[in-house]
Amino acid sequence: MTVRAAVAGASGYAGGELLRLLIGHPEVEIGALTGNANAGQPLGGLQPHLPPLADRVLEPTTTEVLRGHDVVFLALPHGQSAAVARELGPDVLVVDCGADFRLRSAGDWERFYGSPHAGTWPYGLPELPGGRERLRSTKRIAVPGCYPTAVSLALFPAYAAGLAEPEAVVVAASGTSGAGKAAKPHLLGSEVMGSMSPYGVGGEHRHTPEMMQNLSAAAGEPVSVSFTPTLAPMPRGILATCSAKAKPGTTADDVRAAYEKALHDEPFVRLLPEGQWPATAAVYGSNAAQIQVALDTSAGRIIAISAIDNLTKGTAGGAVQSMNIALGLPEDLGLSTIGVAP
Amino acid sequence: MTVRAAVAGASGYAGGELLRLLIGHPEVEIGALTGNANAGQPLGGLQPHLPPLADRVLEPTTTEVLRGHDVVFLALPHGQSAAVARELGPDVLVVDCGADFRLRSAGDWERFYGSPHAGTWPYGLPELPGGRERLRSTKRIAVPGCYPTAVSLALFPAYAAGLAEPEAVVVAASGTSGAGKAAKPHLLGSEVMGSMSPYGVGGEHRHTPEMMQNLSAAAGEPVSVSFTPTLAPMPRGILATCSAKAKPGTTADDVRAAYEKALHDEPFVRLLPEGQWPATAAVYGSNAAQIQVALDTSAGRIIAISAIDNLTKGTAGGAVQSMNIALGLPEDLGLSTIGVAP
Amino acid sequence: MTVRAAVAGASGYAGGELLRLLIGHPEVEIGALTGNANAGQPLGGLQPHLPPLADRVLEPTTTEVLRGHDVVFLALPHGQSAAVARELGPDVLVVDCGADFRLRSAGDWERFYGSPHAGTWPYGLPELPGGRERLRSTKRIAVPGCYPTAVSLALFPAYAAGLAEPEAVVVAASGTSGAGKAAKPHLLGSEVMGSMSPYGVGGEHRHTPEMMQNLSAAAGEPVSVSFTPTLAPMPRGILATCSAKAKPGTTADDVRAAYEKALHDEPFVRLLPEGQWPATAAVYGSNAAQIQVALDTSAGRIIAISAIDNLTKGTAGGAVQSMNIALGLPEDLGLSTIGVAP
Amino acid sequence: MTVRAAVAGASGYAGGELLRLLIGHPEVEIGALTGNANAGQPLGGLQPHLPPLADRVLEPTTTEVLRGHDVVFLALPHGQSAAVARELGPDVLVVDCGADFRLRSAGDWERFYGSPHAGTWPYGLPELPGGRERLRSTKRIAVPGCYPTAVSLALFPAYAAGLAEPEAVVVAASGTSGAGKAAKPHLLGSEVMGSMSPYGVGGEHRHTPEMMQNLSAAAGEPVSVSFTPTLAPMPRGILATCSAKAKPGTTADDVRAAYEKALHDEPFVRLLPEGQWPATAAVYGSNAAQIQVALDTSAGRIIAISAIDNLTKGTAGGAVQSMNIALGLPEDLGLSTIGVAP
């Protein structure tokens, strides 16, 4: 089975990463590539790391251009996906890398995004309980946010096993590509190299309700998340340091056993051997997530740490993984757990 | 008053930063410089950023060499300071940048350092309640650890005002110079550039009891700290993201007022205007600490974030600041709040 | 003598660096600060590393605002300085960090900048032969470009001593702050971290005629320069690798002697001991230049390498150094040779 | 055809990169992995980016361990390959990533390496004139040095077409992985981040004779190379800025035509469209080389610039490419031109 895939928003970082993976996917043929401001330009100057597509010219993001594909990936700014998806019809697999269809609560959407809620699509994090079932044969996939991917993978085993109190504290460091390719002064190399800084502090970041949605579902009770994102001087990668109080009586063995059970068969999530800790460099450019967990008996907290590549497992790789499931292909087709290091 | 100062351990990062500051200190004349493996070498090849001292030759770290100075700075590996200090006599001001004399609890020392406790010296963090009084006219100063400096400055106002529950959660990112100049494979540029990784997770880091000591003193009750340090791809800087549950009834105005009151007159600690967040680049090479605080009403937590330069305010600058107080000099003599940015 | 200084263009990188130095200059009082798009904003959010000026509000760049100062520093885009300078009158010391008045040849100016030549001011590189004399008591100073500073300091001793053939080859790596603070996609942190890339290849860079002007003057004959600039993943610093064929009969001793003679008494330029090579980290934030030179006897070329901080010695520090000379102050007042390392 | 491959030196950077590529090579089965100091350790802690091999344990580098494979890759320190190769017998394909067999001149070897010359093997740079023919059916391959790969690809078209004078000037910037994984103080992250510095200046670098050998062969006359390597603050990548005087009468069209002709059919070397310049980020983790060339008519020089990943095209990828040719496999099997960017 060869599917023909279009990528809307091919000049950005998510679009470029989708193309990097799709070029190597044995069952995908790359169809239309679209851009907005960059329509009419060859891809070679915009994504110089993708020589096989250097001569492809970006088309405008219209229904006419996107029609006639088996799969359409949307890597568009928030709020633009609903209109495009509606026009594409129910037989096309639409994979939305934006936020529009991730949240189940319309109230959360409106509070964090300030616009009407477009709806909820099957959520593309196969590792969550019931995650794969939701994706089989679906024609619509909401790709998770990069932070929620890292945080949910780190904490869901503790919540699914009933080991953690429902108040999580998360501090995550992200590479700058998570902030996109639009030129803003605070994202200049001169500003970010040599600097760590927080943003969206105090529950303001839009990924917060998505994390709570995932962890609450795993826990079977409402879980709050205090989330602080920070910008780190690296192009890619998320390191999420997550913790929650352990429920009374929880032992280090309980914690280890819960994580081994939850992650044992996962093709892309690896619980590291005890004593080894995640590093974003080890998953650079790969679809892998590294996880480690510890029980801080003095503070009474479970500390779970994950490392992912925000553009791969955190966006484009996760999207391809979910597409594979939806299409009935092997889940790891065209994806790798091998990082580019050092 | 001109004081003659020696630096033991002048070839390392703390020693180099001490010299960078002392060269510009108007009341200090630089005396003996010592090293261990590097004794006999000129400083020019070891610290090429300090041309005024390029021709100075390192001497061995002996009592003979260090004797005859008004001030002796010790930038030695943990466990070596006690023997040196004992020989120097009670009239010399000894400023220890190592950990040996920071902890008041012998039990904590032994648990975290595995050796007999050498004692406790006046603690060199003037901003803490009673901090300056402890330092006036003292002849012995224990310079705080870099992480405890960042964390204590971020959280003591909340604890001193009785606004925070006594269980703090801290995730801090440090530049690599905090790990010292000894060549280890995991500190190679090839390994750290492009990577974030945690270490000493689960309460294992030796700076944890020092943070608890400071925050407990501010709170008037025992405060636990769940501390996760991470290594960031930058040479200098600490960004400490600290939080604790707010005590019932605490408002955002209470929090802001407590921080304004605690930090108002501080020459080196700046509570940023609301909406502006700390960045390590802004304090690069300076003795300043930037602080911001928020109340996450959804999660019910106070989030306090600090940025310092680990080598300046976090080590050598803090040492000079405390020396100034001990000697009766203006506290900011030879120190600056101005960072080197971008 | 206290002089009152204004800075036009205070929100950019050159303006910020001027302020960093002027705050610490014992004979300067900082007057008006101006910006264009940022007029009306407090400096604290624009230059967060300069807390002493955080509450100063930027004014528009007009003659009214700039009038009434003893010194006016212009850190404006190319082509805007002439109009401002004309209005300020002949008694004000105007220090132009832009390119407008650097070139002596109107033809070169027009070829590289595409606009009419505004004139030529005394050139602010005191280390060049006759450099200091040109600056004494002047009321107009053209601050050199950052690359020409690095390249001229590296090569003028060879040309002044008649040891090098008049065809120089220069490859220089610059930190990203040299490209300014205007947000452009190719300067994003995501793009520059982990990447080296050239630009302005083939003699196109506007600093090329300025280098040729300086080296030709030193040589007493026309010197061509093949110049390739590259963008390096660091915020600050220039490393210039410069070479030229040695004239027949030149020995390594001749070369060393020429450099020692030319640089011997310079307060800010240091010929490193043999075997030690320049590094940009060693001059980070300092007004120093590190120089080393070698004779490659196999290829018959003199290789001279310099490291400077592009914002300090390469722009703002050089400007203050020249101002000091023009005002009759000690040349090194408010300036330092000490870098912030590591 | 499936070949069984061993990697000697699997814990270093070259070894790790070989494994990253060989895991994905459809005709290679990975056999023994050896180390020296690390023998007995599992690979998971040494190369955490290679989870499929995490449980493989390193064996000592002995003939017994390496025997019985179809291909043996040697990623050993210089001088150790000859003894190993001798024992392996003439039927095993031995691919040496070290320097031992690269040079044809015993005199050059002895001058630069200070030991007896072990011999000369077919040189693994297929793109050079006659390069592929030399490799077909060979049982011994000398993988080129990373710098000679970058420089030879950039300049051989000019020399093969007789357009350049035989005196080349090269300044190249390398990521730190080129210096290996042995922990040395000057390679610490604290030292290299934010810094550019040269080393091996003045013709001292051991890759110089190898460049001269390649370019002289292309030119049909002896070509000298003045080579200055610099260390750049990035983990991977080489940007080589190469130039030589153009022979009289050479036009920009001549130069362009020569490069198009020489590189037209190359699967891994891409002459960029005019106006686009190489960037190391675009070839991160890929086996591609980006090349651009210009004629600086003012200085009369041909400027050729190349970007490669030093570990991929510069070492392990080049090794696999040559192995493919030697085994009669498609040259690009298991290799990619797609970089990981941003």
XYZ file of C-alpha atoms in Angstrom, chain D residues 1-209:
209
model
C 23.879 -10.522 0.255
C 24.143 -9.901 3.973
C 27.577 -9.115 5.318
C 28.610 -9.473 8.905
C 30.494 -6.433 10.174
C 32.584 -5.870 13.274
C 33.475 -2.466 14.686
C 36.718 -2.067 16.582
C 36.566 1.037 18.759
C 32.807 1.063 19.202
C 32.714 3.363 22.203
C 34.213 6.438 20.503
C 32.538 8.981 18.267
C 33.572 7.385 14.970
C 32.539 3.981 16.259
C 29.191 5.263 17.442
C 28.505 6.890 14.101
C 29.447 3.707 12.244
C 26.947 1.811 14.360
C 24.241 4.416 13.851
C 24.583 3.910 10.111
C 25.148 0.156 10.111
C 22.027 -0.511 12.203
C 20.011 0.928 9.341
C 22.002 -0.687 6.528
C 19.824 -3.342 4.877
C 22.710 -5.654 3.947
C 24.731 -5.460 7.153
C 24.445 -7.577 10.244
C 26.355 -6.169 13.183
C 28.818 -8.585 14.698
C 31.459 -7.993 17.321
C 31.902 -4.626 18.985
C 35.173 -3.946 20.704
C 36.657 -1.355 22.996
C 39.790 -0.946 24.995
C 39.246 0.726 28.345
C 35.512 0.052 28.009
C 35.666 -3.670 27.234
C 33.155 -5.527 29.367
C 30.683 -2.669 29.536
C 27.282 -2.672 27.835
C 26.972 -0.199 24.984
C 23.809 1.357 26.439
C 25.674 3.566 28.858
C 28.401 4.478 26.384
C 26.255 5.227 23.338
C 22.824 6.013 24.794
C 21.508 7.103 21.401
C 21.667 3.536 20.048
C 18.948 1.648 21.930
C 18.881 -1.358 19.560
C 22.420 -2.169 20.729
C 22.030 -1.111 24.352
C 22.557 -4.600 25.748
C 25.537 -5.490 23.576
C 28.701 -5.814 25.636
C 32.038 -4.525 24.343
C 34.744 -7.120 23.848
C 38.476 -6.489 23.857
C 40.054 -5.562 20.513
C 41.747 -8.828 19.639
C 42.161 -10.842 16.467
C 40.083 -13.626 17.954
C 37.138 -11.337 18.478
C 37.397 -9.656 15.095
C 37.946 -12.823 13.068
C 35.050 -14.439 11.222
C 33.456 -11.254 9.888
C 33.085 -10.188 6.279
C 33.914 -6.586 7.079
C 35.915 -5.113 9.924
C 35.766 -1.380 10.596
C 38.707 -0.016 12.531
C 38.018 3.129 14.553
C 41.237 3.004 16.521
C 43.871 5.535 17.520
C 46.495 6.200 14.854
C 49.139 3.510 14.627
C 47.052 0.585 15.832
C 45.459 -0.468 12.568
C 48.374 -2.120 10.819
C 48.852 -4.843 13.401
C 45.158 -5.686 13.493
C 44.790 -5.676 9.710
C 47.737 -7.991 9.200
C 46.143 -10.649 11.366
C 42.772 -10.498 9.668
C 43.922 -11.985 6.399
C 43.395 -10.915 2.802
C 39.797 -12.078 2.393
C 38.266 -9.791 4.975
C 37.302 -6.286 3.919
C 39.121 -4.008 6.353
C 37.962 -0.391 6.464
C 40.340 1.782 8.429
C 38.934 5.045 9.760
C 42.375 5.955 11.116
C 45.206 7.688 9.299
C 47.623 4.789 8.978
C 47.167 3.939 5.311
C 46.081 7.250 3.774
C 49.376 8.715 2.654
C 51.340 7.537 -0.326
C 54.551 9.211 0.765
C 56.418 7.442 3.529
C 58.363 10.642 4.083
C 55.214 12.650 4.707
C 53.951 10.006 7.084
C 57.116 9.985 9.100
C 57.367 13.766 9.214
C 53.791 14.240 10.458
C 53.238 11.120 12.555
C 56.732 10.323 13.749
C 56.555 6.585 13.214
C 57.358 4.117 10.404
C 54.952 4.135 7.480
C 52.631 1.119 7.447
C 51.731 1.329 3.781
C 49.087 2.749 1.482
C 45.583 1.401 0.907
C 43.002 2.372 -1.709
C 41.685 5.760 -0.707
C 38.034 6.010 0.179
C 36.913 9.207 -1.500
C 34.903 7.954 -4.492
C 34.245 11.440 -5.834
C 37.897 12.072 -6.715
C 38.973 11.340 -10.287
C 39.377 7.580 -10.505
C 38.115 7.239 -6.981
C 35.461 4.620 -7.600
C 37.692 2.440 -9.733
C 40.263 2.225 -6.954
C 37.642 0.884 -4.568
C 35.918 -1.777 -6.612
C 36.593 -5.250 -5.177
C 39.296 -3.969 -2.869
C 39.764 -5.675 0.493
C 41.451 -2.686 2.118
C 40.094 0.866 2.390
C 41.777 3.911 3.925
C 38.955 6.239 4.956
C 40.017 9.866 4.395
C 40.400 12.353 7.206
C 37.422 14.599 7.848
C 39.181 17.822 6.842
C 40.711 16.316 3.670
C 37.248 15.110 2.673
C 35.765 18.588 3.015
C 38.694 20.345 1.367
C 39.248 17.890 -1.467
C 35.584 17.956 -2.464
C 35.619 21.750 -2.477
C 38.762 22.233 -4.522
C 39.345 19.212 -6.774
C 36.992 20.465 -9.517
C 38.994 23.671 -9.854
C 42.268 21.786 -9.982
C 41.019 19.018 -12.256
C 39.894 21.684 -14.728
C 43.204 23.504 -14.545
C 41.649 26.737 -13.333
C 43.546 27.310 -10.075
C 47.127 28.165 -9.220
C 48.794 25.440 -7.179
C 48.790 27.280 -3.856
C 45.622 26.788 -1.878
C 44.649 28.570 1.322
C 42.195 26.765 3.587
C 40.559 27.817 6.829
C 38.167 25.247 8.227
C 35.903 25.236 11.267
C 35.157 21.911 12.897
C 32.698 20.767 15.490
C 34.237 19.353 18.637
C 33.469 15.698 17.938
C 36.333 15.837 15.455
C 38.646 15.969 18.464
C 37.315 12.724 19.848
C 35.831 11.537 23.090
C 38.910 11.458 25.270
C 38.377 13.982 28.063
C 40.782 16.917 27.748
C 40.346 20.244 29.540
C 40.332 22.388 26.395
C 37.451 20.322 25.000
C 35.166 20.819 27.991
C 31.814 22.346 27.199
C 32.687 25.261 29.475
C 35.699 26.002 27.298
C 34.291 25.529 23.819
C 30.817 27.029 24.095
C 30.977 30.649 23.045
C 34.510 30.301 21.693
C 36.285 29.983 18.378
C 39.972 29.136 18.429
C 42.594 27.860 15.986
C 45.016 25.013 16.502
C 47.730 23.275 14.538
C 48.482 26.545 12.750
C 51.281 27.004 10.254
C 51.144 23.714 8.396
C 51.360 21.556 11.486
C 48.057 19.723 11.179
C 48.456 16.097 10.116
C 45.707 16.372 7.534
C 47.762 18.836 5.474
C 49.814 16.310 3.456
